[in-house]
């Protein structure tokens, strides 16, 4: 520009009819201004003279023509860009080199776009949806099965087991009995309603019973000792003419020899070995 200032503040030469630049209200001829204040260009290292456009980013400066993508060399002037290791890259080159790819569609997640991180993988927000209803999952509770994500209601409709007793969804744990799923709290003795999960029980007519209830309801009494025969754990017992004995109680009523696996005789309510029965 031409000025009403008379002399360059640095070299003191007349500015009459000459271009000059102002800095802190002082006038400088172009030569002095460039040598004193021009910023060096990051790309070509030459000073950015006062009659050139100075593009600045984070304290660094470029000529307008030098402000280019470090990979494809396309101009970045008035275009979005990204910085990586002090290099400036256009969004396309940055995406190719550094952006993560969507786990679902395998396309690049462009810088500045919203993405979802889940189990070490990245997703486009629009790709992170329930596999069944296709609604966005965002930060909602979800369940993963076979690498597919489901919202909780859809997962329950598709895969969750329903308790054989109360018919409600079993969300965790559970017990299998006669190939049917049960809540632990629903799997109870058919007699006293005590929870049977982790306990010994006996099945009768497809109903589970605790040992005490089964014994009270169904177990026979030993004809010798009069105690219940539960058969729990595979205990041996002998049955004859609607009477039962513990294996260890099935002895000759006279000499007490064991009759298990042996021939025997009966006399009224007694069982006798051949020797005692023949005497």
PDB file of C-alpha atoms in Angstrom:
ATOM      1  CA  UNK A   1       0.000   0.000   0.000  1.00  0.00           C
ATOM      2  CA  UNK A   2       1.042   3.605  -0.371  1.00  0.00           C
ATOM      3  CA  UNK A   3       1.239   5.691   2.723  1.00  0.00           C
ATOM      4  CA  UNK A   4       1.406   9.030   4.393  1.00  0.00           C
ATOM      5  CA  UNK A   5       4.287   7.661   6.472  1.00  0.00           C
ATOM      6  CA  UNK A   6       7.518   9.228   5.385  1.00  0.00           C
ATOM      7  CA  UNK A   7      10.248   6.733   6.306  1.00  0.00           C
ATOM      8  CA  UNK A   8      10.668   2.948   6.955  1.00  0.00           C
ATOM      9  CA  UNK A   9      10.863   2.392  10.700  1.00  0.00           C
ATOM     10  CA  UNK A  10      13.843   0.042  10.242  1.00  0.00           C
ATOM     11  CA  UNK A  11      15.989   1.196   7.291  1.00  0.00           C
ATOM     12  CA  UNK A  12      14.772   4.814   7.472  1.00  0.00           C
ATOM     13  CA  UNK A  13      14.415   5.000   3.697  1.00  0.00           C
ATOM     14  CA  UNK A  14      11.608   7.133   2.335  1.00  0.00           C
ATOM     15  CA  UNK A  15       8.291   5.357   1.785  1.00  0.00           C
ATOM     16  CA  UNK A  16       6.941   7.971  -0.574  1.00  0.00           C
ATOM     17  CA  UNK A  17       5.229   6.246  -3.494  1.00  0.00           C
ATOM     18  CA  UNK A  18       6.294   2.790  -2.172  1.00  0.00           C
ATOM     19  CA  UNK A  19       4.399  -0.144  -0.682  1.00  0.00           C
ATOM     20  CA  UNK A  20       4.766  -0.665   3.018  1.00  0.00           C
ATOM     21  CA  UNK A  21       3.394  -2.767   5.865  1.00  0.00           C
ATOM     22  CA  UNK A  22       2.250  -1.721   9.317  1.00  0.00           C
ATOM     23  CA  UNK A  23       3.197  -3.506  12.504  1.00  0.00           C
ATOM     24  CA  UNK A  24       2.358  -2.087  15.926  1.00  0.00           C
ATOM     25  CA  UNK A  25       1.594   1.232  14.252  1.00  0.00           C
ATOM     26  CA  UNK A  26       5.052   1.357  12.702  1.00  0.00           C
ATOM     27  CA  UNK A  27       5.572   1.403   8.950  1.00  0.00           C
ATOM     28  CA  UNK A  28       8.106  -0.839   7.215  1.00  0.00           C
ATOM     29  CA  UNK A  29       9.148  -1.107   3.628  1.00  0.00           C
ATOM     30  CA  UNK A  30       8.299  -4.485   2.145  1.00  0.00           C
ATOM     31  CA  UNK A  31      11.910  -5.649   2.124  1.00  0.00           C
ATOM     32  CA  UNK A  32      12.471  -4.814   5.794  1.00  0.00           C
ATOM     33  CA  UNK A  33       9.092  -6.228   6.862  1.00  0.00           C
ATOM     34  CA  UNK A  34       9.709  -9.561   5.131  1.00  0.00           C
ATOM     35  CA  UNK A  35      13.235  -9.893   6.550  1.00  0.00           C
ATOM     36  CA  UNK A  36      12.086  -9.002  10.066  1.00  0.00           C
ATOM     37  CA  UNK A  37       8.656 -10.569  10.437  1.00  0.00           C
ATOM     38  CA  UNK A  38       7.817 -13.003   7.613  1.00  0.00           C
ATOM     39  CA  UNK A  39       7.098 -16.572   8.824  1.00  0.00           C
ATOM     40  CA  UNK A  40       8.999 -19.416   7.173  1.00  0.00           C
ATOM     41  CA  UNK A  41       6.805 -21.842   5.241  1.00  0.00           C
ATOM     42  CA  UNK A  42       6.677 -25.376   6.703  1.00  0.00           C
ATOM     43  CA  UNK A  43       6.756 -26.885   3.224  1.00  0.00           C
ATOM     44  CA  UNK A  44       9.258 -24.861   1.142  1.00  0.00           C
ATOM     45  CA  UNK A  45      11.072 -23.166   4.057  1.00  0.00           C
ATOM     46  CA  UNK A  46      11.022 -19.808   2.243  1.00  0.00           C
ATOM     47  CA  UNK A  47       9.575 -16.751   4.003  1.00  0.00           C
ATOM     48  CA  UNK A  48       5.912 -16.006   3.495  1.00  0.00           C
ATOM     49  CA  UNK A  49       6.168 -12.456   2.195  1.00  0.00           C
ATOM     50  CA  UNK A  50       3.715  -9.767   3.151  1.00  0.00           C
ATOM     51  CA  UNK A  51       2.047  -9.818  -0.253  1.00  0.00           C
ATOM     52  CA  UNK A  52       1.345 -13.600   0.066  1.00  0.00           C
ATOM     53  CA  UNK A  53      -1.429 -15.268   2.017  1.00  0.00           C
ATOM     54  CA  UNK A  54      -0.141 -16.836   5.264  1.00  0.00           C
ATOM     55  CA  UNK A  55      -2.074 -19.979   6.298  1.00  0.00           C
ATOM     56  CA  UNK A  56      -1.471 -20.968   9.928  1.00  0.00           C
ATOM     57  CA  UNK A  57      -2.282 -24.131  11.905  1.00  0.00           C
ATOM     58  CA  UNK A  58      -1.155 -24.762  15.478  1.00  0.00           C
ATOM     59  CA  UNK A  59       1.682 -22.253  15.314  1.00  0.00           C
ATOM     60  CA  UNK A  60       2.967 -23.383  11.922  1.00  0.00           C
ATOM     61  CA  UNK A  61       2.684 -21.463   8.649  1.00  0.00           C
ATOM     62  CA  UNK A  62       2.352 -22.266   4.941  1.00  0.00           C
ATOM     63  CA  UNK A  63       2.147 -20.433   1.637  1.00  0.00           C
ATOM     64  CA  UNK A  64      -1.296 -20.896   0.153  1.00  0.00           C
ATOM     65  CA  UNK A  65       0.200 -22.997  -2.637  1.00  0.00           C
ATOM     66  CA  UNK A  66       2.197 -25.130  -0.162  1.00  0.00           C
ATOM     67  CA  UNK A  67      -0.776 -25.992   2.053  1.00  0.00           C
ATOM     68  CA  UNK A  68      -1.298 -29.498   0.583  1.00  0.00           C
ATOM     69  CA  UNK A  69      -1.972 -33.091   1.651  1.00  0.00           C
ATOM     70  CA  UNK A  70       1.320 -34.781   2.510  1.00  0.00           C
ATOM     71  CA  UNK A  71       0.268 -37.929   0.646  1.00  0.00           C
ATOM     72  CA  UNK A  72      -1.743 -36.989  -2.457  1.00  0.00           C
ATOM     73  CA  UNK A  73      -0.584 -33.340  -2.702  1.00  0.00           C
ATOM     74  CA  UNK A  74      -4.104 -32.010  -3.238  1.00  0.00           C
ATOM     75  CA  UNK A  75      -4.681 -28.523  -1.858  1.00  0.00           C
ATOM     76  CA  UNK A  76      -6.138 -28.314   1.628  1.00  0.00           C
ATOM     77  CA  UNK A  77      -7.185 -24.681   1.317  1.00  0.00           C
ATOM     78  CA  UNK A  78     -10.740 -24.328   2.652  1.00  0.00           C
ATOM     79  CA  UNK A  79     -11.071 -28.116   2.872  1.00  0.00           C
ATOM     80  CA  UNK A  80     -11.332 -30.399   5.929  1.00  0.00           C
ATOM     81  CA  UNK A  81      -8.087 -32.105   6.890  1.00  0.00           C
ATOM     82  CA  UNK A  82      -6.505 -34.094   9.704  1.00  0.00           C
ATOM     83  CA  UNK A  83      -3.057 -34.035  11.285  1.00  0.00           C
ATOM     84  CA  UNK A  84      -1.008 -37.152  12.035  1.00  0.00           C
ATOM     85  CA  UNK A  85       2.594 -37.079  13.310  1.00  0.00           C
ATOM     86  CA  UNK A  86       2.838 -33.407  12.249  1.00  0.00           C
ATOM     87  CA  UNK A  87       1.742 -34.256   8.707  1.00  0.00           C
ATOM     88  CA  UNK A  88      -1.403 -32.740   7.213  1.00  0.00           C
ATOM     89  CA  UNK A  89      -3.632 -35.143   5.300  1.00  0.00           C
ATOM     90  CA  UNK A  90      -6.908 -34.759   3.442  1.00  0.00           C
ATOM     91  CA  UNK A  91      -9.762 -36.743   4.984  1.00  0.00           C
ATOM     92  CA  UNK A  92      -9.612 -39.406   2.265  1.00  0.00           C
ATOM     93  CA  UNK A  93      -5.898 -40.110   2.747  1.00  0.00           C
ATOM     94  CA  UNK A  94      -6.203 -39.999   6.524  1.00  0.00           C
ATOM     95  CA  UNK A  95      -9.058 -42.492   6.365  1.00  0.00           C
ATOM     96  CA  UNK A  96      -7.112 -44.845   4.102  1.00  0.00           C
ATOM     97  CA  UNK A  97      -4.071 -44.766   6.379  1.00  0.00           C
ATOM     98  CA  UNK A  98      -5.371 -44.418   9.919  1.00  0.00           C
ATOM     99  CA  UNK A  99      -9.145 -44.582  10.269  1.00  0.00           C
ATOM    100  CA  UNK A 100     -10.700 -47.730  11.679  1.00  0.00           C
ATOM    101  CA  UNK A 101     -13.082 -49.823   9.594  1.00  0.00           C
ATOM    102  CA  UNK A 102     -16.610 -50.700  10.643  1.00  0.00           C
ATOM    103  CA  UNK A 103     -16.860 -54.252  11.986  1.00  0.00           C
ATOM    104  CA  UNK A 104     -20.218 -54.691  10.249  1.00  0.00           C
ATOM    105  CA  UNK A 105     -19.858 -53.150   6.770  1.00  0.00           C
ATOM    106  CA  UNK A 106     -16.024 -53.061   6.626  1.00  0.00           C
ATOM    107  CA  UNK A 107     -16.119 -49.498   5.285  1.00  0.00           C
ATOM    108  CA  UNK A 108     -13.934 -46.729   6.682  1.00  0.00           C
ATOM    109  CA  UNK A 109     -15.284 -44.691   9.578  1.00  0.00           C
ATOM    110  CA  UNK A 110     -14.530 -41.189   8.382  1.00  0.00           C
ATOM    111  CA  UNK A 111     -12.859 -38.667  10.734  1.00  0.00           C
ATOM    112  CA  UNK A 112     -15.430 -36.565  12.548  1.00  0.00           C
ATOM    113  CA  UNK A 113     -18.238 -39.097  12.161  1.00  0.00           C
ATOM    114  CA  UNK A 114     -19.638 -40.758  15.253  1.00  0.00           C
ATOM    115  CA  UNK A 115     -18.551 -44.320  15.928  1.00  0.00           C
ATOM    116  CA  UNK A 116     -19.347 -46.994  18.501  1.00  0.00           C
ATOM    117  CA  UNK A 117     -16.613 -48.987  20.263  1.00  0.00           C
ATOM    118  CA  UNK A 118     -17.708 -52.460  21.394  1.00  0.00           C
ATOM    119  CA  UNK A 119     -15.573 -55.454  22.396  1.00  0.00           C
ATOM    120  CA  UNK A 120     -12.460 -53.996  20.776  1.00  0.00           C
ATOM    121  CA  UNK A 121     -14.148 -53.276  17.422  1.00  0.00           C
ATOM    122  CA  UNK A 122     -15.475 -50.066  15.864  1.00  0.00           C
ATOM    123  CA  UNK A 123     -18.883 -49.591  14.262  1.00  0.00           C
ATOM    124  CA  UNK A 124     -20.682 -46.878  12.344  1.00  0.00           C
ATOM    125  CA  UNK A 125     -23.488 -45.682  14.583  1.00  0.00           C
ATOM    126  CA  UNK A 126     -25.942 -46.627  11.821  1.00  0.00           C
ATOM    127  CA  UNK A 127     -24.458 -50.165  11.612  1.00  0.00           C
ATOM    128  CA  UNK A 128     -24.590 -50.865  15.349  1.00  0.00           C
ATOM    129  CA  UNK A 129     -28.173 -52.172  15.397  1.00  0.00           C
ATOM    130  CA  UNK A 130     -30.133 -55.117  16.744  1.00  0.00           C
ATOM    131  CA  UNK A 131     -29.782 -58.067  14.381  1.00  0.00           C
ATOM    132  CA  UNK A 132     -33.506 -58.830  14.661  1.00  0.00           C
ATOM    133  CA  UNK A 133     -35.447 -55.545  14.830  1.00  0.00           C
ATOM    134  CA  UNK A 134     -32.695 -53.402  13.183  1.00  0.00           C
ATOM    135  CA  UNK A 135     -33.179 -50.612  15.718  1.00  0.00           C
ATOM    136  CA  UNK A 136     -30.036 -48.672  16.809  1.00  0.00           C
ATOM    137  CA  UNK A 137     -28.464 -50.087  19.958  1.00  0.00           C
ATOM    138  CA  UNK A 138     -26.423 -47.027  20.945  1.00  0.00           C
ATOM    139  CA  UNK A 139     -25.734 -47.427  24.663  1.00  0.00           C
ATOM    140  CA  UNK A 140     -28.750 -49.668  25.330  1.00  0.00           C
ATOM    141  CA  UNK A 141     -28.261 -53.028  27.118  1.00  0.00           C
ATOM    142  CA  UNK A 142     -27.555 -55.751  24.589  1.00  0.00           C
ATOM    143  CA  UNK A 143     -26.733 -59.447  24.345  1.00  0.00           C
ATOM    144  CA  UNK A 144     -24.279 -60.959  21.842  1.00  0.00           C
ATOM    145  CA  UNK A 145     -24.831 -64.399  20.311  1.00  0.00           C
ATOM    146  CA  UNK A 146     -22.726 -65.898  17.492  1.00  0.00           C
ATOM    147  CA  UNK A 147     -21.073 -62.476  16.891  1.00  0.00           C
ATOM    148  CA  UNK A 148     -24.472 -60.842  16.352  1.00  0.00           C
ATOM    149  CA  UNK A 149     -25.885 -58.197  18.702  1.00  0.00           C
ATOM    150  CA  UNK A 150     -29.467 -58.142  19.936  1.00  0.00           C
ATOM    151  CA  UNK A 151     -31.471 -55.786  22.104  1.00  0.00           C
ATOM    152  CA  UNK A 152     -32.663 -57.571  25.243  1.00  0.00           C
ATOM    153  CA  UNK A 153     -36.360 -57.872  24.212  1.00  0.00           C
ATOM    154  CA  UNK A 154     -35.472 -59.397  20.817  1.00  0.00           C
ATOM    155  CA  UNK A 155     -32.951 -61.792  22.335  1.00  0.00           C
ATOM    156  CA  UNK A 156     -35.531 -63.013  24.821  1.00  0.00           C
ATOM    157  CA  UNK A 157     -38.082 -63.535  22.048  1.00  0.00           C
ATOM    158  CA  UNK A 158     -35.636 -65.429  19.857  1.00  0.00           C
ATOM    159  CA  UNK A 159     -33.380 -67.392  22.175  1.00  0.00           C
ATOM    160  CA  UNK A 160     -34.179 -67.156  25.878  1.00  0.00           C
ATOM    161  CA  UNK A 161     -35.547 -70.203  27.699  1.00  0.00           C
ATOM    162  CA  UNK A 162     -38.811 -69.938  29.597  1.00  0.00           C
ATOM    163  CA  UNK A 163     -39.203 -71.616  32.963  1.00  0.00           C
ATOM    164  CA  UNK A 164     -41.294 -74.794  32.794  1.00  0.00           C
ATOM    165  CA  UNK A 165     -42.970 -73.833  36.059  1.00  0.00           C
ATOM    166  CA  UNK A 166     -43.679 -70.053  35.925  1.00  0.00           C
ATOM    167  CA  UNK A 167     -43.264 -69.615  32.128  1.00  0.00           C
ATOM    168  CA  UNK A 168     -41.133 -66.476  32.619  1.00  0.00           C
ATOM    169  CA  UNK A 169     -37.784 -65.869  30.877  1.00  0.00           C
ATOM    170  CA  UNK A 170     -34.677 -67.377  32.459  1.00  0.00           C
ATOM    171  CA  UNK A 171     -32.111 -64.587  32.171  1.00  0.00           C
ATOM    172  CA  UNK A 172     -29.232 -66.384  33.917  1.00  0.00           C
ATOM    173  CA  UNK A 173     -28.444 -69.711  35.541  1.00  0.00           C
ATOM    174  CA  UNK A 174     -31.332 -72.123  35.759  1.00  0.00           C
ATOM    175  CA  UNK A 175     -31.811 -75.883  36.165  1.00  0.00           C
ATOM    176  CA  UNK A 176     -32.610 -78.555  33.587  1.00  0.00           C
ATOM    177  CA  UNK A 177     -34.961 -81.330  34.703  1.00  0.00           C
ATOM    178  CA  UNK A 178     -36.501 -83.859  32.306  1.00  0.00           C
ATOM    179  CA  UNK A 179     -35.068 -81.758  29.430  1.00  0.00           C
ATOM    180  CA  UNK A 180     -37.034 -78.733  30.594  1.00  0.00           C
ATOM    181  CA  UNK A 181     -35.534 -75.446  31.893  1.00  0.00           C
ATOM    182  CA  UNK A 182     -36.463 -74.146  35.354  1.00  0.00           C
ATOM    183  CA  UNK A 183     -35.539 -71.123  37.456  1.00  0.00           C
ATOM    184  CA  UNK A 184     -33.520 -72.288  40.445  1.00  0.00           C
ATOM    185  CA  UNK A 185     -36.111 -70.767  42.741  1.00  0.00           C
ATOM    186  CA  UNK A 186     -38.914 -72.581  40.851  1.00  0.00           C
ATOM    187  CA  UNK A 187     -37.280 -76.010  40.995  1.00  0.00           C
ATOM    188  CA  UNK A 188     -38.768 -77.137  44.324  1.00  0.00           C
ATOM    189  CA  UNK A 189     -39.888 -80.325  46.014  1.00  0.00           C
ATOM    190  CA  UNK A 190     -43.408 -81.302  44.920  1.00  0.00           C
ATOM    191  CA  UNK A 191     -44.185 -82.038  48.559  1.00  0.00           C
ATOM    192  CA  UNK A 192     -42.681 -79.414  50.885  1.00  0.00           C
ATOM    193  CA  UNK A 193     -41.714 -76.808  48.207  1.00  0.00           C
ATOM    194  CA  UNK A 194     -38.077 -76.640  49.398  1.00  0.00           C
ATOM    195  CA  UNK A 195     -35.648 -75.540  46.661  1.00  0.00           C
ATOM    196  CA  UNK A 196     -33.868 -78.566  45.207  1.00  0.00           C
ATOM    197  CA  UNK A 197     -31.103 -76.877  43.203  1.00  0.00           C
ATOM    198  CA  UNK A 198     -27.816 -78.449  44.318  1.00  0.00           C
ATOM    199  CA  UNK A 199     -29.650 -80.915  46.601  1.00  0.00           C
ATOM    200  CA  UNK A 200     -30.284 -84.651  46.314  1.00  0.00           C
ATOM    201  CA  UNK A 201     -33.781 -85.467  45.134  1.00  0.00           C
ATOM    202  CA  UNK A 202     -35.862 -88.386  43.833  1.00  0.00           C
ATOM    203  CA  UNK A 203     -38.134 -88.289  40.782  1.00  0.00           C
ATOM    204  CA  UNK A 204     -41.601 -89.802  40.932  1.00  0.00           C
ATOM    205  CA  UNK A 205     -44.160 -89.518  38.119  1.00  0.00           C
ATOM    206  CA  UNK A 206     -41.998 -86.724  36.594  1.00  0.00           C
ATOM    207  CA  UNK A 207     -42.149 -84.711  39.812  1.00  0.00           C
ATOM    208  CA  UNK A 208     -39.060 -84.049  41.957  1.00  0.00           C
ATOM    209  CA  UNK A 209     -39.153 -84.746  45.707  1.00  0.00           C
ATOM    210  CA  UNK A 210     -36.665 -84.119  48.440  1.00  0.00           C
ATOM    211  CA  UNK A 211     -35.520 -87.335  50.139  1.00  0.00           C
ATOM    212  CA  UNK A 212     -37.600 -86.728  53.262  1.00  0.00           C
ATOM    213  CA  UNK A 213     -40.845 -86.107  51.373  1.00  0.00           C
ATOM    214  CA  UNK A 214     -40.315 -89.032  49.031  1.00  0.00           C
ATOM    215  CA  UNK A 215     -39.665 -91.346  51.965  1.00  0.00           C
ATOM    216  CA  UNK A 216     -42.754 -90.157  53.801  1.00  0.00           C
ATOM    217  CA  UNK A 217     -44.987 -90.421  50.757  1.00  0.00           C
ATOM    218  CA  UNK A 218     -43.727 -93.438  48.856  1.00  0.00           C
ATOM    219  CA  UNK A 219     -41.025 -95.438  50.628  1.00  0.00           C
ATOM    220  CA  UNK A 220     -41.830 -98.933  51.988  1.00  0.00           C
ATOM    221  CA  UNK A 221     -40.961-100.103  55.474  1.00  0.00           C
ATOM    222  CA  UNK A 222     -38.556-102.958  56.033  1.00  0.00           C
ATOM    223  CA  UNK A 223     -40.430-106.013  57.319  1.00  0.00           C
ATOM    224  CA  UNK A 224     -37.552-106.703  59.717  1.00  0.00           C
ATOM    225  CA  UNK A 225     -36.369-103.348  61.146  1.00  0.00           C
ATOM    226  CA  UNK A 226     -39.527-101.367  60.303  1.00  0.00           C
ATOM    227  CA  UNK A 227     -37.426 -98.449  58.928  1.00  0.00           C
ATOM    228  CA  UNK A 228     -38.084 -96.836  55.557  1.00  0.00           C
ATOM    229  CA  UNK A 229     -36.491 -98.314  52.432  1.00  0.00           C
ATOM    230  CA  UNK A 230     -35.592 -95.286  50.292  1.00  0.00           C
ATOM    231  CA  UNK A 231     -33.382 -97.006  47.720  1.00  0.00           C
ATOM    232  CA  UNK A 232     -31.371 -93.742  47.688  1.00  0.00           C
ATOM    233  CA  UNK A 233     -27.917 -94.137  46.198  1.00  0.00           C
ATOM    234  CA  UNK A 234     -28.704 -97.585  44.768  1.00  0.00           C
ATOM    235  CA  UNK A 235     -29.227 -99.368  48.116  1.00  0.00           C
ATOM    236  CA  UNK A 236     -30.273-103.021  47.669  1.00  0.00           C
ATOM    237  CA  UNK A 237     -33.611-104.261  48.906  1.00  0.00           C
ATOM    238  CA  UNK A 238     -35.587-107.502  48.596  1.00  0.00           C
ATOM    239  CA  UNK A 239     -39.279-107.748  47.836  1.00  0.00           C
ATOM    240  CA  UNK A 240     -41.396-110.889  48.414  1.00  0.00           C
ATOM    241  CA  UNK A 241     -45.180-111.198  48.510  1.00  0.00           C
ATOM    242  CA  UNK A 242     -45.760-107.462  49.031  1.00  0.00           C
ATOM    243  CA  UNK A 243     -43.144-107.294  51.774  1.00  0.00           C
ATOM    244  CA  UNK A 244     -39.757-105.582  51.491  1.00  0.00           C
ATOM    245  CA  UNK A 245     -36.493-105.880  53.381  1.00  0.00           C
ATOM    246  CA  UNK A 246     -33.245-103.941  53.409  1.00  0.00           C
ATOM    247  CA  UNK A 247     -30.563-106.175  51.930  1.00  0.00           C
ATOM    248  CA  UNK A 248     -28.775-106.286  55.271  1.00  0.00           C
ATOM    249  CA  UNK A 249     -32.049-107.137  57.062  1.00  0.00           C
ATOM    250  CA  UNK A 250     -33.040-110.092  54.874  1.00  0.00           C
ATOM    251  CA  UNK A 251     -31.798-112.763  57.274  1.00  0.00           C
ATOM    252  CA  UNK A 252     -33.061-116.068  58.652  1.00  0.00           C
ATOM    253  CA  UNK A 253     -35.416-115.321  61.556  1.00  0.00           C
ATOM    254  CA  UNK A 254     -33.846-118.153  63.585  1.00  0.00           C
ATOM    255  CA  UNK A 255     -30.080-118.250  62.887  1.00  0.00           C
ATOM    256  CA  UNK A 256     -29.717-114.758  61.346  1.00  0.00           C
ATOM    257  CA  UNK A 257     -27.721-115.983  58.333  1.00  0.00           C
ATOM    258  CA  UNK A 258     -28.131-113.746  55.271  1.00  0.00           C
ATOM    259  CA  UNK A 259     -30.674-115.005  52.769  1.00  0.00           C
ATOM    260  CA  UNK A 260     -29.681-112.599  49.989  1.00  0.00           C
ATOM    261  CA  UNK A 261     -29.189-114.694  46.869  1.00  0.00           C
ATOM    262  CA  UNK A 262     -30.067-117.879  48.762  1.00  0.00           C
ATOM    263  CA  UNK A 263     -33.111-120.081  48.790  1.00  0.00           C
ATOM    264  CA  UNK A 264     -35.420-119.666  51.787  1.00  0.00           C
ATOM    265  CA  UNK A 265     -38.652-120.908  53.343  1.00  0.00           C
ATOM    266  CA  UNK A 266     -41.498-118.983  54.965  1.00  0.00           C
ATOM    267  CA  UNK A 267     -43.292-119.834  58.159  1.00  0.00           C
ATOM    268  CA  UNK A 268     -46.130-117.470  58.976  1.00  0.00           C
ATOM    269  CA  UNK A 269     -44.392-114.021  58.891  1.00  0.00           C
ATOM    270  CA  UNK A 270     -40.852-115.364  59.233  1.00  0.00           C
ATOM    271  CA  UNK A 271     -38.351-116.211  56.542  1.00  0.00           C
ATOM    272  CA  UNK A 272     -35.991-119.088  57.274  1.00  0.00           C
ATOM    273  CA  UNK A 273     -32.941-120.656  55.701  1.00  0.00           C
ATOM    274  CA  UNK A 274     -33.435-124.249  54.435  1.00  0.00           C
ATOM    275  CA  UNK A 275     -31.664-125.728  57.423  1.00  0.00           C
ATOM    276  CA  UNK A 276     -33.762-123.908  60.043  1.00  0.00           C
ATOM    277  CA  UNK A 277     -36.956-124.308  58.059  1.00  0.00           C
ATOM    278  CA  UNK A 278     -36.463-128.074  57.755  1.00  0.00           C
ATOM    279  CA  UNK A 279     -35.647-128.640  61.434  1.00  0.00           C
TER     280      UNK A 279
END
